[in-house]
Amino acid sequence: MKNEVEYNGLKFEPYITKEKISARVAELAEQISKDYDGKDPLFLCVLTGAFPFASDLFRAVDIDAEISFIRLQSYQGMSSTGVVKQVLGLGEEIKGRHVVVVEDIIDTGHTMHNLLATIKEGGAADIKIATLLFKPTALRRPIKPDYVGFEIPTKFIIGYGLDIDGKARNLQDIYVLKEEV
Ligand code: IMP
Ligand code: MG
């Protein structure tokens, strides 16, 4: 792991190592395997950021499970909530299914709030949320993730799927923006 990485002229330092991530993913997978034994859950990976987490989590569960992908497209909405997200590619496949939404991070919760509404409309039997990272102090919507990898303070992080302007998703460890001193 590097001591420091730089993107867009900003410096980031190590925050969560890949070893810690994989240990935690294994724990979440064990819990999900217990909770969904015999239920054939549908993992719904929220692209793009959640793909490394979803890939590791999905392969670590040892029950029958399926995976599908949705993509959120952000656009500037007119509402006071700021950025609104559109869901692309959510088909018939969720009807009657036990859905596990797999996200990289929940920050304000606006994204998840909109997504949950759409999944409910799609007729899922039940919905749970698995997120690698959760910033409870940034939350602006009543979202309660069921499986949380790490609770973190309101800081900007990158790596393991999380990006800065599309970059840094391929870092294996998670890095945090350095506070300027
Ligand atoms: P929310 O709608 O505010 O919960 O934000 C969700 C989305 O914002 C996430 O899916 C990420 O794409 C992005 N995001 C939030 N916090 C971070 C961060 O610390 N680093 C990189 N992306 C983030
Ligand atoms: Mg995301």
mmCIF file of C-alpha atoms and ligand atoms in Angstrom:
data_model
loop_
_atom_site.group_PDB
_atom_site.id
_atom_site.type_symbol
_atom_site.label_atom_id
_atom_site.label_comp_id
_atom_site.label_asym_id
_atom_site.label_seq_id
_atom_site.Cartn_x
_atom_site.Cartn_y
_atom_site.Cartn_z
ATOM 1 C CA MET A 1 0.000 0.000 0.000
ATOM 2 C CA LYS A 2 1.249 3.490 -0.809
ATOM 3 C CA ASN A 3 1.693 6.056 1.984
ATOM 4 C CA GLU A 4 -0.009 8.647 -0.155
ATOM 5 C CA VAL A 5 -1.834 8.872 -3.476
ATOM 6 C CA GLU A 6 -2.723 11.993 -5.409
ATOM 7 C CA TYR A 7 -5.704 12.728 -7.672
ATOM 8 C CA ASN A 8 -6.796 16.095 -9.049
ATOM 9 C CA GLY A 9 -4.042 17.730 -6.993
ATOM 10 C CA LEU A 10 -5.529 16.325 -3.782
ATOM 11 C CA LYS A 11 -3.603 14.071 -1.432
ATOM 12 C CA PHE A 12 -5.065 10.947 0.141
ATOM 13 C CA GLU A 13 -3.681 8.728 2.902
ATOM 14 C CA PRO A 14 -4.370 5.069 3.807
ATOM 15 C CA TYR A 15 -7.637 4.507 5.659
ATOM 16 C CA ILE A 16 -8.884 0.904 5.389
ATOM 17 C CA THR A 17 -6.503 -1.794 4.178
ATOM 18 C CA LYS A 18 -7.514 -4.474 1.724
ATOM 19 C CA GLU A 19 -6.940 -7.075 4.466
ATOM 20 C CA LYS A 20 -9.457 -5.340 6.725
ATOM 21 C CA ILE A 21 -11.907 -5.021 3.856
ATOM 22 C CA SER A 22 -11.744 -8.683 2.933
ATOM 23 C CA ALA A 23 -12.072 -9.810 6.558
ATOM 24 C CA ARG A 24 -15.159 -7.656 6.976
ATOM 25 C CA VAL A 25 -16.665 -8.787 3.663
ATOM 26 C CA ALA A 26 -16.286 -12.398 4.838
ATOM 27 C CA GLU A 27 -18.197 -11.575 8.033
ATOM 28 C CA LEU A 28 -21.015 -9.879 6.122
ATOM 29 C CA ALA A 29 -21.219 -12.811 3.713
ATOM 30 C CA GLU A 30 -21.496 -15.248 6.606
ATOM 31 C CA GLN A 31 -24.343 -13.233 8.124
ATOM 32 C CA ILE A 32 -26.157 -12.939 4.784
ATOM 33 C CA SER A 33 -25.719 -16.662 4.150
ATOM 34 C CA LYS A 34 -27.413 -17.396 7.478
ATOM 35 C CA ASP A 35 -30.213 -14.876 6.970
ATOM 36 C CA TYR A 36 -31.034 -15.989 3.408
ATOM 37 C CA ASP A 37 -30.510 -19.737 3.608
ATOM 38 C CA GLY A 38 -33.075 -21.366 1.300
ATOM 39 C CA LYS A 39 -34.346 -18.017 -0.040
ATOM 40 C CA ASP A 40 -32.294 -17.619 -3.236
ATOM 41 C CA PRO A 41 -31.762 -13.859 -2.816
ATOM 42 C CA LEU A 42 -31.142 -11.508 -5.718
ATOM 43 C CA PHE A 43 -28.133 -9.268 -5.168
ATOM 44 C CA LEU A 44 -28.634 -5.958 -6.902
ATOM 45 C CA CYS A 45 -25.297 -4.269 -7.449
ATOM 46 C CA VAL A 46 -25.491 -0.505 -7.828
ATOM 47 C CA LEU A 47 -23.057 0.461 -10.557
ATOM 48 C CA THR A 48 -20.470 1.724 -10.838
ATOM 49 C CA GLY A 49 -18.939 2.080 -7.384
ATOM 50 C CA ALA A 50 -20.277 -1.106 -5.796
ATOM 51 C CA PHE A 51 -18.872 -3.553 -8.325
ATOM 52 C CA PRO A 52 -15.698 -4.600 -6.418
ATOM 53 C CA PHE A 53 -17.654 -5.003 -3.168
ATOM 54 C CA ALA A 54 -20.499 -6.860 -4.893
ATOM 55 C CA SER A 55 -18.042 -9.155 -6.640
ATOM 56 C CA ASP A 56 -16.294 -10.088 -3.388
ATOM 57 C CA LEU A 57 -19.471 -10.324 -1.323
ATOM 58 C CA PHE A 58 -21.362 -12.388 -3.891
ATOM 59 C CA ARG A 59 -18.555 -14.907 -4.222
ATOM 60 C CA ALA A 60 -18.230 -15.193 -0.446
ATOM 61 C CA VAL A 61 -21.830 -16.257 0.236
ATOM 62 C CA ASP A 62 -22.286 -20.011 0.271
ATOM 63 C CA ILE A 63 -26.005 -20.277 -0.491
ATOM 64 C CA ASP A 64 -27.879 -20.175 -3.782
ATOM 65 C CA ALA A 65 -27.974 -16.535 -4.877
ATOM 66 C CA GLU A 66 -28.282 -14.524 -8.073
ATOM 67 C CA ILE A 67 -26.892 -11.171 -9.091
ATOM 68 C CA SER A 68 -28.097 -8.345 -11.271
ATOM 69 C CA PHE A 69 -26.929 -4.802 -11.926
ATOM 70 C CA ILE A 70 -28.497 -1.391 -12.005
ATOM 71 C CA ARG A 71 -27.012 1.916 -12.895
ATOM 72 C CA LEU A 72 -27.970 5.253 -11.430
ATOM 73 C CA GLN A 73 -27.740 8.289 -13.589
ATOM 74 C CA SER A 74 -27.590 11.549 -11.735
ATOM 75 C CA TYR A 75 -29.070 14.725 -13.061
ATOM 76 C CA GLN A 76 -29.838 18.072 -11.518
ATOM 77 C CA GLY A 77 -33.396 17.902 -10.263
ATOM 78 C CA MET A 78 -35.616 20.818 -9.432
ATOM 79 C CA SER A 79 -36.296 19.659 -5.897
ATOM 80 C CA SER A 80 -34.547 21.004 -2.840
ATOM 81 C CA THR A 81 -32.976 17.620 -2.187
ATOM 82 C CA GLY A 82 -30.323 18.430 -4.755
ATOM 83 C CA VAL A 83 -29.127 15.691 -7.049
ATOM 84 C CA VAL A 84 -31.815 13.214 -8.000
ATOM 85 C CA LYS A 85 -31.004 9.835 -9.426
ATOM 86 C CA GLN A 86 -32.615 7.967 -12.264
ATOM 87 C CA VAL A 87 -32.549 4.209 -12.303
ATOM 88 C CA LEU A 88 -31.472 2.524 -15.509
ATOM 89 C CA GLY A 89 -31.862 -1.146 -16.268
ATOM 90 C CA LEU A 90 -34.196 -2.315 -13.530
ATOM 91 C CA GLY A 91 -36.308 -4.960 -15.229
ATOM 92 C CA GLU A 92 -38.938 -7.525 -14.369
ATOM 93 C CA GLU A 93 -36.434 -9.688 -12.561
ATOM 94 C CA ILE A 94 -37.087 -8.276 -9.100
ATOM 95 C CA LYS A 95 -40.775 -9.192 -8.952
ATOM 96 C CA GLY A 96 -41.371 -11.355 -5.876
ATOM 97 C CA ARG A 97 -37.660 -11.601 -5.078
ATOM 98 C CA HIS A 98 -35.732 -11.214 -1.849
ATOM 99 C CA VAL A 99 -33.533 -8.330 -2.922
ATOM 100 C CA VAL A 100 -30.216 -7.402 -1.327
ATOM 101 C CA VAL A 101 -29.203 -3.989 -2.617
ATOM 102 C CA VAL A 102 -25.406 -3.788 -2.693
ATOM 103 C CA GLU A 103 -23.971 -0.267 -2.452
ATOM 104 C CA ASP A 104 -20.481 1.084 -1.964
ATOM 105 C CA ILE A 105 -21.401 3.927 0.370
ATOM 106 C CA ILE A 106 -24.372 5.680 1.914
ATOM 107 C CA ASP A 107 -23.677 9.341 2.464
ATOM 108 C CA THR A 108 -26.757 11.611 2.574
ATOM 109 C CA GLY A 109 -28.980 8.640 1.710
ATOM 110 C CA HIS A 110 -30.732 10.431 -1.164
ATOM 111 C CA THR A 111 -29.521 7.841 -3.673
ATOM 112 C CA MET A 112 -30.705 4.899 -1.602
ATOM 113 C CA HIS A 113 -34.009 6.593 -0.802
ATOM 114 C CA ASN A 114 -34.847 6.971 -4.491
ATOM 115 C CA LEU A 115 -33.594 3.528 -5.323
ATOM 116 C CA LEU A 116 -35.697 1.852 -2.633
ATOM 117 C CA ALA A 117 -38.840 3.519 -3.960
ATOM 118 C CA THR A 118 -38.118 2.161 -7.436
ATOM 119 C CA ILE A 119 -37.378 -1.352 -6.201
ATOM 120 C CA LYS A 120 -40.611 -1.383 -4.201
ATOM 121 C CA GLU A 121 -42.525 -0.342 -7.323
ATOM 122 C CA GLY A 122 -40.860 -3.253 -9.100
ATOM 123 C CA GLY A 123 -42.620 -5.640 -6.726
ATOM 124 C CA ALA A 124 -39.770 -7.078 -4.654
ATOM 125 C CA ALA A 125 -40.941 -9.431 -1.878
ATOM 126 C CA ASP A 126 -38.559 -7.742 0.548
ATOM 127 C CA ILE A 127 -35.520 -5.508 0.385
ATOM 128 C CA LYS A 128 -32.403 -5.287 2.510
ATOM 129 C CA ILE A 129 -29.416 -3.031 2.096
ATOM 130 C CA ALA A 130 -25.777 -4.077 2.198
ATOM 131 C CA THR A 131 -23.355 -1.181 2.080
ATOM 132 C CA LEU A 132 -19.615 -1.358 2.503
ATOM 133 C CA LEU A 133 -19.458 2.114 4.021
ATOM 134 C CA PHE A 134 -21.920 4.234 5.918
ATOM 135 C CA LYS A 135 -21.578 7.863 7.034
ATOM 136 C CA PRO A 136 -24.310 8.155 9.710
ATOM 137 C CA THR A 137 -23.504 11.802 10.465
ATOM 138 C CA ALA A 138 -24.111 12.768 6.808
ATOM 139 C CA LEU A 139 -27.479 11.011 6.592
ATOM 140 C CA ARG A 140 -30.431 13.199 5.532
ATOM 141 C CA ARG A 141 -32.966 10.454 4.841
ATOM 142 C CA PRO A 142 -34.402 7.773 7.144
ATOM 143 C CA ILE A 143 -32.284 4.942 5.734
ATOM 144 C CA LYS A 144 -31.286 1.988 7.907
ATOM 145 C CA PRO A 145 -28.773 -0.265 6.149
ATOM 146 C CA ASP A 146 -29.044 -3.908 7.260
ATOM 147 C CA TYR A 147 -25.455 -4.931 6.573
ATOM 148 C CA VAL A 148 -22.727 -2.321 7.079
ATOM 149 C CA GLY A 149 -19.048 -2.944 6.450
ATOM 150 C CA PHE A 150 -17.689 0.139 8.180
ATOM 151 C CA GLU A 151 -19.280 3.186 9.767
ATOM 152 C CA ILE A 152 -17.103 6.202 9.040
ATOM 153 C CA PRO A 153 -17.210 9.921 9.816
ATOM 154 C CA THR A 154 -18.169 12.470 7.149
ATOM 155 C CA LYS A 155 -14.911 12.351 5.192
ATOM 156 C CA PHE A 156 -14.162 11.920 1.504
ATOM 157 C CA ILE A 157 -12.696 8.550 0.641
ATOM 158 C CA ILE A 158 -11.588 6.748 -2.522
ATOM 159 C CA GLY A 159 -10.572 3.265 -3.649
ATOM 160 C CA TYR A 160 -12.160 -0.204 -3.854
ATOM 161 C CA GLY A 161 -14.769 1.141 -6.257
ATOM 162 C CA LEU A 162 -15.078 4.650 -4.834
ATOM 163 C CA ASP A 163 -13.963 7.338 -7.232
ATOM 164 C CA ILE A 164 -12.898 10.898 -7.611
ATOM 165 C CA ASP A 165 -14.022 12.056 -11.067
ATOM 166 C CA GLY A 166 -14.041 8.468 -12.284
ATOM 167 C CA LYS A 167 -10.506 7.736 -11.069
ATOM 168 C CA ALA A 168 -9.130 5.690 -8.144
ATOM 169 C CA ARG A 169 -11.724 2.914 -8.299
ATOM 170 C CA ASN A 170 -8.967 0.389 -8.946
ATOM 171 C CA LEU A 171 -7.096 1.057 -5.704
ATOM 172 C CA GLN A 172 -7.252 -2.120 -3.624
ATOM 173 C CA ASP A 173 -7.183 -0.242 -0.328
ATOM 174 C CA ILE A 174 -9.382 2.656 0.748
ATOM 175 C CA TYR A 175 -7.784 6.090 1.160
ATOM 176 C CA VAL A 176 -9.066 9.241 2.849
ATOM 177 C CA LEU A 177 -8.575 12.863 1.842
ATOM 178 C CA LYS A 178 -5.752 14.362 3.879
ATOM 179 C CA GLU A 179 -6.681 17.231 6.152
ATOM 180 C CA GLU A 180 -4.558 20.260 5.271
ATOM 181 C CA VAL A 181 -2.448 21.463 8.180
HETATM 182 P P1 IMP B 1 -25.781 9.803 -1.174
HETATM 183 O O1 IMP B 1 -26.890 9.843 -2.165
HETATM 184 O O2 IMP B 1 -25.465 11.159 -0.612
HETATM 185 O O3 IMP B 1 -25.991 8.781 -0.076
HETATM 186 O O4 IMP B 1 -24.453 9.461 -1.936
HETATM 187 C C1 IMP B 1 -24.271 8.320 -2.554
HETATM 188 C C2 IMP B 1 -23.226 8.406 -3.644
HETATM 189 O O5 IMP B 1 -22.304 9.514 -3.506
HETATM 190 C C3 IMP B 1 -22.394 7.181 -3.521
HETATM 191 O O6 IMP B 1 -22.973 6.096 -4.221
HETATM 192 C C4 IMP B 1 -21.081 7.615 -4.107
HETATM 193 O O7 IMP B 1 -21.097 7.462 -5.503
HETATM 194 C C5 IMP B 1 -20.988 9.079 -3.758
HETATM 195 N N1 IMP B 1 -20.148 9.289 -2.555
HETATM 196 C C6 IMP B 1 -20.572 9.618 -1.303
HETATM 197 N N2 IMP B 1 -19.541 9.739 -0.451
HETATM 198 C C7 IMP B 1 -18.424 9.477 -1.174
HETATM 199 C C8 IMP B 1 -17.019 9.433 -0.838
HETATM 200 O O8 IMP B 1 -16.571 9.660 0.311
HETATM 201 N N3 IMP B 1 -16.171 9.122 -1.861
HETATM 202 C C9 IMP B 1 -16.599 8.853 -3.132
HETATM 203 N N4 IMP B 1 -17.896 8.878 -3.481
HETATM 204 C C10 IMP B 1 -18.809 9.189 -2.508
HETATM 205 MG MG MG B 2 -22.293 4.765 -5.794
#
